[in-house]
CSV table of C-alpha atoms in Angstrom, one decimal:
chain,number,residue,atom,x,y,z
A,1,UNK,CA,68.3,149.4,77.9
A,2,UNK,CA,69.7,146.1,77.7
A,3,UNK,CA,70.7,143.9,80.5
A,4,UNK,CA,72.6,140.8,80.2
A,5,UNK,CA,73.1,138.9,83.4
A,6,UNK,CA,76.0,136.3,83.5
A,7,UNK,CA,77.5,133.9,85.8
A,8,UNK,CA,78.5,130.3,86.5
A,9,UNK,CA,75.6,127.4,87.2
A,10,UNK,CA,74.5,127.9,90.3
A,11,UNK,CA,74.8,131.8,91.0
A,12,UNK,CA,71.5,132.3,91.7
A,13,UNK,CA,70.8,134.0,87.9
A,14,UNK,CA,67.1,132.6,88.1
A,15,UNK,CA,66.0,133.9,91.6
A,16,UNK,CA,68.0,136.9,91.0
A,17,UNK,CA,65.9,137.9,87.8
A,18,UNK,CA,62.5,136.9,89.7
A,19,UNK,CA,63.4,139.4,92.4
A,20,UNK,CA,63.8,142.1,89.2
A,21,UNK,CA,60.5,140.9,88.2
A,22,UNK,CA,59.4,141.9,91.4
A,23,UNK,CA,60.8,145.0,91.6
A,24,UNK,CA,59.7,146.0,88.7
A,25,UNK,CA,56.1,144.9,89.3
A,26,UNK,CA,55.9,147.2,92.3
A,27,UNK,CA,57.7,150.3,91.3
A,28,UNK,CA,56.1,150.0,87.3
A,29,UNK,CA,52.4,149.5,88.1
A,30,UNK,CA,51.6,151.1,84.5
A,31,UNK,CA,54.4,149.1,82.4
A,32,UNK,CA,54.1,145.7,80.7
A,33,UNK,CA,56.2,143.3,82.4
A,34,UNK,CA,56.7,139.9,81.4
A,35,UNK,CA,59.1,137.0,82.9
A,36,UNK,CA,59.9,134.9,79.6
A,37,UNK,CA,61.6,131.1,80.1
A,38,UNK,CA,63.5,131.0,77.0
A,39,UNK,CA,63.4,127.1,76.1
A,40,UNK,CA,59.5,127.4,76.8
A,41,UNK,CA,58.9,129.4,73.7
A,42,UNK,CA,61.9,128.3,71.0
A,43,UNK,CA,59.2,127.4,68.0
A,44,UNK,CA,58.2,131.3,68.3
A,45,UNK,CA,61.5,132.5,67.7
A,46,UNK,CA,62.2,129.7,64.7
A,47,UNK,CA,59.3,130.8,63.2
A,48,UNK,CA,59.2,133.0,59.5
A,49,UNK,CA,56.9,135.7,61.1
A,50,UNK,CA,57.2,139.3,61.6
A,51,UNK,CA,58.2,140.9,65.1
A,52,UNK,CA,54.6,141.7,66.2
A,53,UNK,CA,53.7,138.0,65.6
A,54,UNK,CA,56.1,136.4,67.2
A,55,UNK,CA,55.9,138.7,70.4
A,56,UNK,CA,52.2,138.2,70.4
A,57,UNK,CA,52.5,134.1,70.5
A,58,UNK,CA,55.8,134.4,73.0
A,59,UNK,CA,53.5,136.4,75.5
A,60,UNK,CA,50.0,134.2,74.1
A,61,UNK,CA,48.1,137.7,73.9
A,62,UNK,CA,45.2,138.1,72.6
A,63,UNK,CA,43.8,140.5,70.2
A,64,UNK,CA,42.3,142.9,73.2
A,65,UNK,CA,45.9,142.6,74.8
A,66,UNK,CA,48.3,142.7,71.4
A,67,UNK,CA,47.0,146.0,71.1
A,68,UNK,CA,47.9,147.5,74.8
A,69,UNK,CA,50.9,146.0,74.4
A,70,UNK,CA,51.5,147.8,70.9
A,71,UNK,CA,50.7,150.8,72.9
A,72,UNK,CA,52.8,150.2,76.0
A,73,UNK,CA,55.8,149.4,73.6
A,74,UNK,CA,55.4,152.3,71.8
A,75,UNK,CA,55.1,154.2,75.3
A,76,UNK,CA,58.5,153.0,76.3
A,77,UNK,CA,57.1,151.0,79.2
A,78,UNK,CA,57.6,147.2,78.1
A,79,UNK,CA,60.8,145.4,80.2
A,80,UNK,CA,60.9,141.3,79.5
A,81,UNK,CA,63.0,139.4,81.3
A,82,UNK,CA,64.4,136.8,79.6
A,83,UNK,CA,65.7,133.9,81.5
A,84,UNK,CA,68.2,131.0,80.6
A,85,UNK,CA,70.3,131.8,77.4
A,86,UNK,CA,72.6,129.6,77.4
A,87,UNK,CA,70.2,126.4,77.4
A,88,UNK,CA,68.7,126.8,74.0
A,89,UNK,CA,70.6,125.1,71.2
A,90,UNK,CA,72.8,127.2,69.1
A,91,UNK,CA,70.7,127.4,66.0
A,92,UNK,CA,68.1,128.8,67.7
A,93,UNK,CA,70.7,131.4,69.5
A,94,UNK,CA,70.8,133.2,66.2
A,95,UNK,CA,67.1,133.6,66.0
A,96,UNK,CA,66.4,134.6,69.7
A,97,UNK,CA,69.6,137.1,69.2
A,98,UNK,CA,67.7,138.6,65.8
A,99,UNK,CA,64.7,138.8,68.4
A,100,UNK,CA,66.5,141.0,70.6
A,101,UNK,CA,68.1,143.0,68.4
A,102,UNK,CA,64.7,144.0,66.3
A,103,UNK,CA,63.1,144.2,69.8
A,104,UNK,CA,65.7,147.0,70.5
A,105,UNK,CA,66.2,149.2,67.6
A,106,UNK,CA,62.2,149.5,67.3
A,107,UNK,CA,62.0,151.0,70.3
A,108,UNK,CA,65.2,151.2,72.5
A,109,UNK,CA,63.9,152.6,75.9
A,110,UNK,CA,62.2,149.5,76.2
A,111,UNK,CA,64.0,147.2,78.3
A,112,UNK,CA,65.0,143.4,78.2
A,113,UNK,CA,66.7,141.7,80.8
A,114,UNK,CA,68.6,138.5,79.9
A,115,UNK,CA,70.3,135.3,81.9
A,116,UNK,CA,73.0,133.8,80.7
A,117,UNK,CA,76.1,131.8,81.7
A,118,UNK,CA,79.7,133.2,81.5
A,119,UNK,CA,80.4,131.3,78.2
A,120,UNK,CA,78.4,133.5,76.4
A,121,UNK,CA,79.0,136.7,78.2
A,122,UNK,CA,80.9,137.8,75.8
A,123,UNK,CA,79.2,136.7,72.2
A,124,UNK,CA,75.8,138.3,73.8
A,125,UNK,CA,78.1,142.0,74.8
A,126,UNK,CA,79.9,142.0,71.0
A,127,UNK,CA,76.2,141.3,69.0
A,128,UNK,CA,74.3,143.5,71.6
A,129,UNK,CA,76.7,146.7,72.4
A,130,UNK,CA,76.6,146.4,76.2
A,131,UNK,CA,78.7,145.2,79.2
A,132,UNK,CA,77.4,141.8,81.3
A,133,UNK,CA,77.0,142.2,85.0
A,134,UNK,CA,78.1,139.4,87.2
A,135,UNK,CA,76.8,138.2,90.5
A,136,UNK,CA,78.9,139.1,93.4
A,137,UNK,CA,79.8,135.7,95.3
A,138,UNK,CA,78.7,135.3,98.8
A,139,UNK,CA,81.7,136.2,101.0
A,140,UNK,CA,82.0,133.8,104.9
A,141,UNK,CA,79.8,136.6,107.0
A,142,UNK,CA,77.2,136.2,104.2
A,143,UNK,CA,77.8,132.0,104.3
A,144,UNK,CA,76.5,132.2,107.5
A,145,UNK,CA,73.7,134.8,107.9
A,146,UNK,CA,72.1,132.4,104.5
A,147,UNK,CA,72.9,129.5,106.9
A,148,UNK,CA,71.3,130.7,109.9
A,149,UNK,CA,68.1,132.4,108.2
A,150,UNK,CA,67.4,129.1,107.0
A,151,UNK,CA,67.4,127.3,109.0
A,152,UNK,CA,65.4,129.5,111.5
A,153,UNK,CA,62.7,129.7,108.9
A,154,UNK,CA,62.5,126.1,108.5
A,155,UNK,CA,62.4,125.3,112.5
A,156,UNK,CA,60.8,128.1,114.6
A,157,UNK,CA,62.2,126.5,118.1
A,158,UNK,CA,66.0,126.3,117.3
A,159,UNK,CA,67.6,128.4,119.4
A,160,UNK,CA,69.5,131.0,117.8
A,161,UNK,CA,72.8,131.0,119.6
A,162,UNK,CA,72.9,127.2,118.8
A,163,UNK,CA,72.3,127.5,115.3
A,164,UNK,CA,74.6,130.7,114.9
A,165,UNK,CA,77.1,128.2,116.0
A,166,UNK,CA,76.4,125.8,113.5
A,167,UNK,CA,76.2,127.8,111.1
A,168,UNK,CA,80.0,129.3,111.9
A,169,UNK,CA,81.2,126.0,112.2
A,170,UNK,CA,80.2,124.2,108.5
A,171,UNK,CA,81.3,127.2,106.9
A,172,UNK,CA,84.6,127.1,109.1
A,173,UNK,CA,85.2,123.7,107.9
A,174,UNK,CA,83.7,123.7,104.3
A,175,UNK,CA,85.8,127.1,103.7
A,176,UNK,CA,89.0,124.8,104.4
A,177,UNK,CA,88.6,121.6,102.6
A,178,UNK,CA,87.5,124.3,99.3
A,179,UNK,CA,90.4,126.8,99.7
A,180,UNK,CA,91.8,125.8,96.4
A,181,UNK,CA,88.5,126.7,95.3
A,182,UNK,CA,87.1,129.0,97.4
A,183,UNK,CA,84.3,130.4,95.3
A,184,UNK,CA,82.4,127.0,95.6
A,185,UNK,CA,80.6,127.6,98.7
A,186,UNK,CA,80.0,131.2,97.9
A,187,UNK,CA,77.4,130.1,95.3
A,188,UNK,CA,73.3,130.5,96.7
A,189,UNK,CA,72.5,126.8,95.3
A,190,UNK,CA,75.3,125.0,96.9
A,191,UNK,CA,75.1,126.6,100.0
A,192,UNK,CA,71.1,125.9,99.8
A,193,UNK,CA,71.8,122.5,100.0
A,194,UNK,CA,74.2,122.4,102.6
A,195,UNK,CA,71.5,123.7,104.3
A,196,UNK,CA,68.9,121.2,103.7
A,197,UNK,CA,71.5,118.7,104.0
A,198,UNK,CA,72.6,119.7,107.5
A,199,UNK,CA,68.9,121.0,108.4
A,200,UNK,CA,67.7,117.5,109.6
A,201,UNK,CA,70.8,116.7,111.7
A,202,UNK,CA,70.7,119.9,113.3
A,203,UNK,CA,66.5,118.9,114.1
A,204,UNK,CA,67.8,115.9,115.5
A,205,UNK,CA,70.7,117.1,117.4
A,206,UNK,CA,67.7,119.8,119.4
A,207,UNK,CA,65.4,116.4,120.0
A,208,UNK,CA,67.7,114.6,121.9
């Protein structure tokens, strides 16, 4: 029931774990579902206070709401998503990684999702029992569908057949001056900013 997500800067861990979140927003109406930002809340892990405590300050419930979600966890239908472990500092690793571990052996059908980057992949699979899944890099055909998406989004009157082109032709050229590291231009916020980068020439190339 634990679900440690691990990759380089860059893969698209964030936006990949706010898609979960909306997933699992539409297919658990009944669960508690929470998106945590990890460095947001590093005082209420630090803290000398018992699990319930410091899960009722992380989530800033109330009394009305602590006790639904006492009930929900109980239940086996609470999943928090836990984003960005490997920005907190590394004393307060050991307190966030107590956190998780208490979190699961109370109730382990619960479910926790967390982020993290590959240098910790395996320190969080040794303390935690479970395998890391990485993010599959996005291969030239998917370079360019990202590419020409959007830009169609952000300029309704490009035509597509021009931009198609475009779009085959950066990641022609980009794909050759990174072959010694071709997993560069693979990664969603690189290639986002190509796109934004090239967006406005691409504008001005249509005007004239």
């Amino acid at each position: 029931r634990i679900v440690i997500i691990s990759d380089i800067a860059g893969s698209g861990k964030t936006t990949l774990l706010k898609k979960i979140n909306e997933f699992l927003l539409e297919s658990f109406p009944a669960a508690w579902i929470s998106f945590i930002n990890l460095k947001s809340h590093l005082k209420d892990f630090t803290k000398d206070e018992s699990f319930t405590e410091k899960i009722s300050k992380i989530l800033q419930l109330d009394v009305i709401s602590s006790k639904v979600f006492l009930q929900k966890f109980k239940n086996n239908e609470v999943k928090i998503l836990f984003d960005g472990f490997d920005e907190i500092s590394p004393i307060c690793k050991e307190a966030v990684l107590k956190f998780f571990m208490t979190f699961h052996s109370l109730r382990d059908k619960n479910q926790i999702f967390i982020t993290t980057r590959t240098h910790l992949e395996h320190y969080l699979e040794t303390k935690l029992g479970v395998f890391g899944y990485k993010i599959k890099m996005l291969d030239e055909c998917e370079e360019t569908e990202f590419l020409i998406d959007y830009w169609k989004a952000s300029n309704q009157n490009l035509e597509l057949q021009f931009i198609k082109n475009c779009a085959n032709l950066l990641v022609k050229k980009i794909n050759e001056l990174v072959k010694k590291n071709s997993s560069v231009i693979g990664l969603p916020l690189i290639l986002q900013g190509l796109a934004q980068v090239y967006k406005n020439q691409i504008n001005k190339k249509i005007n004239k």
